[in-house]
Short mmCIF file of C-alpha atoms in Angstrom, two decimals:
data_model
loop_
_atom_site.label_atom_id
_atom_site.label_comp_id
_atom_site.label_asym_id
_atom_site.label_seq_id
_atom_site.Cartn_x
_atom_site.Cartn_y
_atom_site.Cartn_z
CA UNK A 172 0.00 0.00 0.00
CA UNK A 173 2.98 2.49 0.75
CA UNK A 174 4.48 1.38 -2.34
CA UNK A 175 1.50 2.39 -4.37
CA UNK A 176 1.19 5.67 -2.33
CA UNK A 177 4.74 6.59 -3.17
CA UNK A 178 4.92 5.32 -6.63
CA UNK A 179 1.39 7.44 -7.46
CA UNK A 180 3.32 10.28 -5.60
CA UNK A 181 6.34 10.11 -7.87
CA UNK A 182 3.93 9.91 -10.84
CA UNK A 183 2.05 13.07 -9.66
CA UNK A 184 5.36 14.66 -9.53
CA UNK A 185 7.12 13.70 -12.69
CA UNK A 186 3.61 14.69 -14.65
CA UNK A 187 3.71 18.35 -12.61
CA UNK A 188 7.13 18.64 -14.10
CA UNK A 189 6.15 17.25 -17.28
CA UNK A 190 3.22 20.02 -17.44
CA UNK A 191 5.70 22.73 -16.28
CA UNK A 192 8.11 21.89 -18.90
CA UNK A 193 5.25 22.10 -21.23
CA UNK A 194 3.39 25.21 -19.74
CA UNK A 195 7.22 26.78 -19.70
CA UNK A 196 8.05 26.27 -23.18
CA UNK A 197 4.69 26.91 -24.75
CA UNK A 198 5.18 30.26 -22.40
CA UNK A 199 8.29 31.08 -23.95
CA UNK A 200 7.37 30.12 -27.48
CA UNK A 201 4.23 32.80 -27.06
CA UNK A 202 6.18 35.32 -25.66
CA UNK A 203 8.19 35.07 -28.62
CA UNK A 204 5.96 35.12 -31.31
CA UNK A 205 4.27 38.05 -28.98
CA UNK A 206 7.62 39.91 -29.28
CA UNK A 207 7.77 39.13 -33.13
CA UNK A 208 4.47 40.62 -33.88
CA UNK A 209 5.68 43.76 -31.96
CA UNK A 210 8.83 44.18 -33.60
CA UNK A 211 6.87 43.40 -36.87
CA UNK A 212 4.65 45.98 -35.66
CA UNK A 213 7.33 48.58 -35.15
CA UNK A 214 8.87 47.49 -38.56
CA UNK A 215 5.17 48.23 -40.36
CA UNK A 216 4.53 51.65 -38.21
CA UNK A 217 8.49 52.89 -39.63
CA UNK A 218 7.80 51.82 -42.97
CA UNK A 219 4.77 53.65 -42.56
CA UNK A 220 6.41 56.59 -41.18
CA UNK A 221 9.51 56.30 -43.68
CA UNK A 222 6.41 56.18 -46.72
CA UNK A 223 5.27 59.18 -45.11
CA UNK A 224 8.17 61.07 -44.76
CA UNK A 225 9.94 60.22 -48.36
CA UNK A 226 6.88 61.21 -50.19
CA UNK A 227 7.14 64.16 -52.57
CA UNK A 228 4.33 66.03 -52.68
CA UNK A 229 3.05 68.33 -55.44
CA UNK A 230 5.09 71.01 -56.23
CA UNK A 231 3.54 73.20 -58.23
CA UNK A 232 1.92 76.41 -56.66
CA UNK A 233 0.92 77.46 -60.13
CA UNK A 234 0.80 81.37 -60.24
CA UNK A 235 -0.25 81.87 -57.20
CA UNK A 236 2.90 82.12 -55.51
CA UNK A 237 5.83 80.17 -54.38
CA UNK A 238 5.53 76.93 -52.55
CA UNK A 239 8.16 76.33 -49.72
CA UNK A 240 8.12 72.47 -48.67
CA UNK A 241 9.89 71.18 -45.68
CA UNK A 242 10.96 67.75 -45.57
CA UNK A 243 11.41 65.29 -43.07
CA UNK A 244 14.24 63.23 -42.09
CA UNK A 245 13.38 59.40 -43.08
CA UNK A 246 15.92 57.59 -40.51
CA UNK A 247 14.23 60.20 -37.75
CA UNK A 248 17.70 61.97 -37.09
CA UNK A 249 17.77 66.01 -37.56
CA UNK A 250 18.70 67.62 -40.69
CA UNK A 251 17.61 70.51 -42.79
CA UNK A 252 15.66 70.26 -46.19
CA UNK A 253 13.54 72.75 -47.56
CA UNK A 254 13.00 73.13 -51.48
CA UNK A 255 10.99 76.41 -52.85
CA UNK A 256 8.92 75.98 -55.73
CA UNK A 257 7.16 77.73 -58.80
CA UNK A 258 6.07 76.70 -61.85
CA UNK A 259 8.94 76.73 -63.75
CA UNK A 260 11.81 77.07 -61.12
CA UNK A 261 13.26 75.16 -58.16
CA UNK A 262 15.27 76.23 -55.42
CA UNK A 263 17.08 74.07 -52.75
CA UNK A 264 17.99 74.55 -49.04
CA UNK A 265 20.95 72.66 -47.77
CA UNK A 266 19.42 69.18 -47.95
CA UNK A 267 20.24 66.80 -45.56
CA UNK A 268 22.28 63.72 -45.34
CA UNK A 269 23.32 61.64 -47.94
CA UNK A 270 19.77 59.39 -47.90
CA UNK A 271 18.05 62.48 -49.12
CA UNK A 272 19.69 62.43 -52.51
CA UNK A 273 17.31 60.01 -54.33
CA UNK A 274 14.54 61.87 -52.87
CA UNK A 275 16.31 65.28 -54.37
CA UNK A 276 17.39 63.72 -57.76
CA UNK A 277 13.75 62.93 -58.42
CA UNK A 278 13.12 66.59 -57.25
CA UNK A 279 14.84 68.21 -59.66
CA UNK A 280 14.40 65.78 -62.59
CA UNK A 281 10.70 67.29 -62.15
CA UNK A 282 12.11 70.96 -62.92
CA UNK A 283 14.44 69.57 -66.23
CA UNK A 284 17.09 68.53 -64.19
CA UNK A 285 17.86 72.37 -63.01
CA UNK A 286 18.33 74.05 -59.75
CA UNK A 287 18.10 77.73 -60.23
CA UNK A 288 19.75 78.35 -56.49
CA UNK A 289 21.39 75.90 -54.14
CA UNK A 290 21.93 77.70 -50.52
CA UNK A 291 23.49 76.47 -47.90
CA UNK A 292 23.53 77.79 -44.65
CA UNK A 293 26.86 75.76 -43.16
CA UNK A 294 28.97 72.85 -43.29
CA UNK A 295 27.64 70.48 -40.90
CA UNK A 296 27.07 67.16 -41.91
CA UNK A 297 23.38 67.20 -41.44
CA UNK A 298 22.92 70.10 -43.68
CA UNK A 299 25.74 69.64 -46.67
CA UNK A 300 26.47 65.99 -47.37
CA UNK A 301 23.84 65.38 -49.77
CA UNK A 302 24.70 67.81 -51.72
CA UNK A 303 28.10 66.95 -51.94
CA UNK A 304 27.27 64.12 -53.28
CA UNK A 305 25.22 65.31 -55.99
CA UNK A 306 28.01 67.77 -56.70
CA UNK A 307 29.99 65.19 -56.87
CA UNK A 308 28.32 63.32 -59.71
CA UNK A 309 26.05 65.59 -61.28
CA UNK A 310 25.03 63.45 -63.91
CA UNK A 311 22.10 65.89 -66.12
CA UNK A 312 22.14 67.92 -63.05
CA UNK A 313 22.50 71.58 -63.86
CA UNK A 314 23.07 74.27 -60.78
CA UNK A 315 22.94 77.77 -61.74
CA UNK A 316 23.86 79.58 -58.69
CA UNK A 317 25.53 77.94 -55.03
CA UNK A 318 25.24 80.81 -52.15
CA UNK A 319 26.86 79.89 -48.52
CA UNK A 320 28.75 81.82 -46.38
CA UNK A 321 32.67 81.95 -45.52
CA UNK A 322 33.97 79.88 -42.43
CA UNK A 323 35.68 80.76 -39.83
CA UNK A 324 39.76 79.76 -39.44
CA UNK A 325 39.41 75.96 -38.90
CA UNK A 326 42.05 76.44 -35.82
CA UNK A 327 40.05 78.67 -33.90
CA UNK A 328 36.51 76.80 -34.40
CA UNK A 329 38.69 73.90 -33.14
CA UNK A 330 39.90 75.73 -30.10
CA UNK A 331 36.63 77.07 -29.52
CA UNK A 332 34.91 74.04 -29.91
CA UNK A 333 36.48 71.26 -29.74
CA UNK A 334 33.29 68.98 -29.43
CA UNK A 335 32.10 70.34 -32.86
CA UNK A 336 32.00 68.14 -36.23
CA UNK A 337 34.22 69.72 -39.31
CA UNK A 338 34.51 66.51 -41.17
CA UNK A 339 33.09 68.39 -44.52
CA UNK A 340 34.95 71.15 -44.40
CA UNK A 341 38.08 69.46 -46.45
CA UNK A 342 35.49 67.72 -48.91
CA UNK A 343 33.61 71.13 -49.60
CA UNK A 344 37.12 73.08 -50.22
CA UNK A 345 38.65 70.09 -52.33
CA UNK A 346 35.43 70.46 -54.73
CA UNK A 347 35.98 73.10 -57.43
CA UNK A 348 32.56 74.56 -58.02
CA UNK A 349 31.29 76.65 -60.29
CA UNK A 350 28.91 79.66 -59.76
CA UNK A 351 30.15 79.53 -56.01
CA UNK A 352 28.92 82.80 -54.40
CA UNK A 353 29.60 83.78 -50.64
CA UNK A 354 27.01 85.96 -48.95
CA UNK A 355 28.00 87.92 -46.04
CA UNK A 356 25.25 90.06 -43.41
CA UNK A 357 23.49 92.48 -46.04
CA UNK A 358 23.62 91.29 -49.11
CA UNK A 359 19.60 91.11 -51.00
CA UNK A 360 19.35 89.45 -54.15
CA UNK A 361 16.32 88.01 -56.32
CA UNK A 362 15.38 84.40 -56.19
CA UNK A 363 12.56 82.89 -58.40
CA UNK A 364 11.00 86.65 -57.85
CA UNK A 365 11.69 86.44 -54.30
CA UNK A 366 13.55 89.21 -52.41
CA UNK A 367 16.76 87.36 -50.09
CA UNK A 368 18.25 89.86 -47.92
CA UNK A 369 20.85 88.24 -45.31
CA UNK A 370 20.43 89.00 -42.14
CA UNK A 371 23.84 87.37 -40.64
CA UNK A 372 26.22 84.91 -41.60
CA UNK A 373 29.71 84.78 -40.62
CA UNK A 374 32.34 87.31 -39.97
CA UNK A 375 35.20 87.95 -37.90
CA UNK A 376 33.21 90.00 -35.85
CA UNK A 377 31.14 86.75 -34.55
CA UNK A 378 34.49 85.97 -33.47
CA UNK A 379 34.15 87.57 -30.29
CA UNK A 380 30.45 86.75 -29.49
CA UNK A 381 29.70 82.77 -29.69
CA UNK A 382 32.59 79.94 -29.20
CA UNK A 383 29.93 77.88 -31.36
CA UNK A 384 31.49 79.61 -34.62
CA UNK A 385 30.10 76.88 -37.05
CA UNK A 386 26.39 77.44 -36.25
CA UNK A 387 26.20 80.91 -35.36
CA UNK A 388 28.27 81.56 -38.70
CA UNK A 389 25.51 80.47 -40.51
CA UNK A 390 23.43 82.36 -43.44
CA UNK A 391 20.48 83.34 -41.63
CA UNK A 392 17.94 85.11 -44.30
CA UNK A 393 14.68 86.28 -44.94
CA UNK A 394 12.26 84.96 -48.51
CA UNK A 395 9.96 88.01 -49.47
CA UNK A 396 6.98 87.58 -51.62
CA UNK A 397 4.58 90.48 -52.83
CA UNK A 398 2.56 90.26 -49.37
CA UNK A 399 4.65 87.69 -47.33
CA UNK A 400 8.20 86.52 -45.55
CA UNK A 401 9.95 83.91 -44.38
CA UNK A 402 12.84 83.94 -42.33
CA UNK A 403 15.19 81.04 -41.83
CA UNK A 404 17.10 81.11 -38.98
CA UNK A 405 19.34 77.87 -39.98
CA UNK A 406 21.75 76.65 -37.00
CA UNK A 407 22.19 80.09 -35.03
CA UNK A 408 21.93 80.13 -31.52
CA UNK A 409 21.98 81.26 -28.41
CA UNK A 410 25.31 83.37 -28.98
CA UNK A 411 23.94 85.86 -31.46
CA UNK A 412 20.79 86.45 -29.83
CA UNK A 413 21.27 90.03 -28.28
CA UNK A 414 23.66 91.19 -31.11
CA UNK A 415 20.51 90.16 -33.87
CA UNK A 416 18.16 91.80 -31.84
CA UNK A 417 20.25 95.01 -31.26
CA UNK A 418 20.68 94.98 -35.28
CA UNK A 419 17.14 94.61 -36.20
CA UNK A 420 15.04 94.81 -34.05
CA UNK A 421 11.14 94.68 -34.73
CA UNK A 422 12.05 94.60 -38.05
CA UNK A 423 12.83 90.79 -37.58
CA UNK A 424 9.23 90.53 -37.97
CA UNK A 425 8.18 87.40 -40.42
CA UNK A 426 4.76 85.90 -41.59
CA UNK A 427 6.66 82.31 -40.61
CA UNK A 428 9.79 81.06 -39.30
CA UNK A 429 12.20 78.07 -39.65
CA UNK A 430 13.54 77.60 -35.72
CA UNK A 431 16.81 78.03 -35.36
CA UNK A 432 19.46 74.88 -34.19
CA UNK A 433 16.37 72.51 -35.12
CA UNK A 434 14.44 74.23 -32.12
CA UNK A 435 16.09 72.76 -29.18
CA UNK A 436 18.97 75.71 -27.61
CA UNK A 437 19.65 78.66 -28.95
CA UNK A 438 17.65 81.91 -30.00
CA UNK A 439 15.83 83.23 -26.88
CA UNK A 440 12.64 84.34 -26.62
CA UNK A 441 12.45 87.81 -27.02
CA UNK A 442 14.05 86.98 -30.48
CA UNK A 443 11.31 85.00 -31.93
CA UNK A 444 8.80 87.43 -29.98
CA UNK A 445 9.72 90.41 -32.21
CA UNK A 446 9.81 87.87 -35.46
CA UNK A 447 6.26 86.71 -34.30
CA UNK A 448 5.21 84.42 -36.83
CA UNK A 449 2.22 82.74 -37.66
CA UNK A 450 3.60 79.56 -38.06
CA UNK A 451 7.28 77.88 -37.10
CA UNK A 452 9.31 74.95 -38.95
CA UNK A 453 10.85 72.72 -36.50
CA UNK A 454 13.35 70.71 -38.16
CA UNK A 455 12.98 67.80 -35.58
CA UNK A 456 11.69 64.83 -34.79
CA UNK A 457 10.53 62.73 -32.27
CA UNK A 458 13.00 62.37 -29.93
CA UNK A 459 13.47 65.99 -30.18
CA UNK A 460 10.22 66.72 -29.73
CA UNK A 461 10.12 64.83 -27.30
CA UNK A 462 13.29 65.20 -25.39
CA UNK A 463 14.54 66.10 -22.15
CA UNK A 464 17.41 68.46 -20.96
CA UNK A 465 19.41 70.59 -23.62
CA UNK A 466 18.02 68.07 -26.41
CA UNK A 467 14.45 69.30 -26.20
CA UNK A 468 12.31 71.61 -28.57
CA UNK A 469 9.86 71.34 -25.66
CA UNK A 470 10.38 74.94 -24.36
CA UNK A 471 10.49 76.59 -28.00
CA UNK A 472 7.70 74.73 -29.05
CA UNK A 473 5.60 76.32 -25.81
CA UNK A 474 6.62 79.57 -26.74
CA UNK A 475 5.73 79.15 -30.32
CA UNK A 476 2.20 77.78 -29.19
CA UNK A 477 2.07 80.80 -26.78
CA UNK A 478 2.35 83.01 -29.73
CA UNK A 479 -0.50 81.50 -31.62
CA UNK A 480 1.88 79.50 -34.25
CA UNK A 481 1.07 76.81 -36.15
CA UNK A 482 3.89 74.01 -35.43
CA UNK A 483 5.37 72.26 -38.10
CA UNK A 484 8.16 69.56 -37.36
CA UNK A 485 8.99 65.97 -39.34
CA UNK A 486 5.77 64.52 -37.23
CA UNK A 487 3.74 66.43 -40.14
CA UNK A 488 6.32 66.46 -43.14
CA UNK A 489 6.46 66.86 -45.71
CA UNK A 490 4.99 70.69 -44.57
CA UNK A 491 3.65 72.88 -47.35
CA UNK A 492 3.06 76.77 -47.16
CA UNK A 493 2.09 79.21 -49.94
CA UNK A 494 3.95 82.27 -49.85
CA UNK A 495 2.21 84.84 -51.56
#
C-alpha cells in the first residue's frame, strides 16, 4: 500500500514537471511570437512613417505664388531640407544627409534637371552631405547659382569648440565649383522673384560673441513675396541672440519662421517674440520633440504655441506653405 502511495506520488510529480516543462516552453514560445508581432509591428509603423516622410508632394503652386516644402528626415535623425517651388523654377535649401539624394534627384528631374539656387547655410554634416554628393556626380544635373557663407579659421573653431564636427569642411574646399557665391550680413538678391536679404552669416566679428562659430556663422535670411516673408534662422543660436536683436530689431518681424538649431537651444525668446510668426518649422523629430534636458524643442515649441503658431516639425512632413 505504501508502495503504491509513493509510486502514485512520484507519478504526480514527474507529470507536474512534465506540465511545467510544457506550460514553460509553450510560455516562452508565445512570448516570442508576442515579441515578433511587436517588432513586426514597429517594422510596419516605420515603414509607414519612412512612406510618409519620403513622399514628394506636389510642387507646383501654379501662379499663385511660391511653394516652400519642408521635408522630413526618413531615418528620424535632424537635418535641414527645404526646397521652394514655382512653376517653372526650383530652389534648394541645404538638404540633408546623404539618404536624401534620391529623394532630391527625383526633385529636380521634375524641374528639367535644373536648380536655379542651391543655398546652404553651413557645413555640418546634417545640412551639406547630400549635396556633396550630388556635386559630386552631377550626372544631367544643372546648378545655376551655389550661395553659402565663408567659415571661420578651422584652428580657432577647433579651439573654440572642440566637441564640434568639421569633417566636410576638407570635402567642400577640395570640390571646385562653379557659380560659387559667398554671402555675407546684407547682401539682397532676387530668387525665383523672391527678395533674399541676409540677415547674418559669418564674420570675424562673430568671433568675439559665440565659441559655437560653425552654427552661429551660418546664413540666416529672410524669402519676401509680394505680401509675405519667411525667415530662416538655420543653425544660429543662443550666442547671437542680443547682437541680432540690437541689429534689427522689430524689423525681424516674419509671416513664418524656420527655428533656429532645429528648435532645441539657442535663439531666446524675445528673439522669436519680435519675429512673431504665424507659423514655425521645426526641423525635428521625435526624440526631439520629445526630449529632455538641452536636447528638447519642448520649451520653443511652448513659446511658439504661446504666440499662436502653427507648429510644423517631421511629425507632419512633408509641410507645405504658400507664400504669396
Amino acid at each position: 500500500m505504501m508502495k503504491r502511495k509513493w509510486k502514485c506520488l512520484f507519478v504526480g510529480v514527474i507529470g507536474f514537471l512534465v506540465f511545467g516543462a510544457v506550460f514553460s516552453a509553450i510560455w516562452k514560445l508565445n512570448a516570442k511570437i508576442n515579441n515578433l508581432y511587436n517588432v513586426v509591428q514597429q517594422q510596419q509603423k516605420s515603414q509607414g512613417q519612412m512612406d510618409r516622410v519620403t513622399y514628394i508632394p506636389n510642387l507646383n503652386p501654379g501662379a499663385d505664388g511660391w511653394l516652400i516644402t519642408q521635408f522630413g528626415d526618413p531615418m528620424q535623425a535632424q537635418e535641414m531640407c527645404y526646397v521652394i517651388t514655382t512653376e517653372t523654377g526650383l530652389v534648394i535649401i541645404d538638404g540633408g544627409f546623404s539618404y536624401e539624394v534620391p529623394r532630391l534627384r527625383e526633385i529636380i528631374e521634375l524641374y528639367g534637371n535644373s536648380v536655379e539656387a542651391w543655398i546652404l547655410t553651413h557645413y555640418h554634416p546634417d545640412h551639406i552631405t547630400a549635396f556633396l554628393d550630388i556635386l559630386e556626380d552631377l550626372q544631367e544635373i544643372k546648378i545655376h547659382h551655389i550661395y553659402t557663407v565663408e567659415q571661420a579659421d578651422l584652428a580657432l573653431m577647433e579651439e573654440k569648440a572642440p566637441w564640434d564636427d568639421f569633417s566636410m569642411l576638407d570635402r567642400f574646399d577640395a570640390i571646385e565649383i562653379d557659380g560659387l557665391e559667398y554671402l555675407h550680413r546684407g547682401d539682397q538678391l532676387e530668387l525665383l522673384g523672391l527678395k533674399m536679404e541676409v540677415l547674418s552669416a559669418y564674420d570675424t566679428n562673430l568671433d568675439s560673441l559665440t565659441n559655437d562659430l560653425m552654427n552661429d556663422g551660418s546664413m540666416m535670411f529672410r524669402l519676401s513675396g509680394r505680401e509675405e516673408s519667411m525667415l530662416f534662422c538655420a543653425d544660429v543660436g543662443v550666442g547671437l541672440t542680443n547682437y541680432l536683436i540690437s541689429e534689427y530689431g522689430e524689423s525681424l518681424k516674419s509671416d513664418y519662421v524656420q527655428m533656429g538649431h532645429h528648435g532645441f537651444g539657442g535663439l531666446g525668446e524675445e528673439f522669436y517674440r519680435l519675429v512673431s510668426p504665424r507659423a514655425a518649422f521645426f526641423d525635428a523629430s521625435d526624440w526631439l520633440m520629445n526630449g529632455e534636458g538641452d536636447r528638447s524643442t519642448r520649451e520653443k515649441e511652448a513659446l511658439m504655441r504661446e504666440l499662436d503658431c502653427v507648429i510644423f516639425s517631421y511629425y507632419t512632413a512633408p509641410n507645405q506653405i504658400l507664400l504669396r
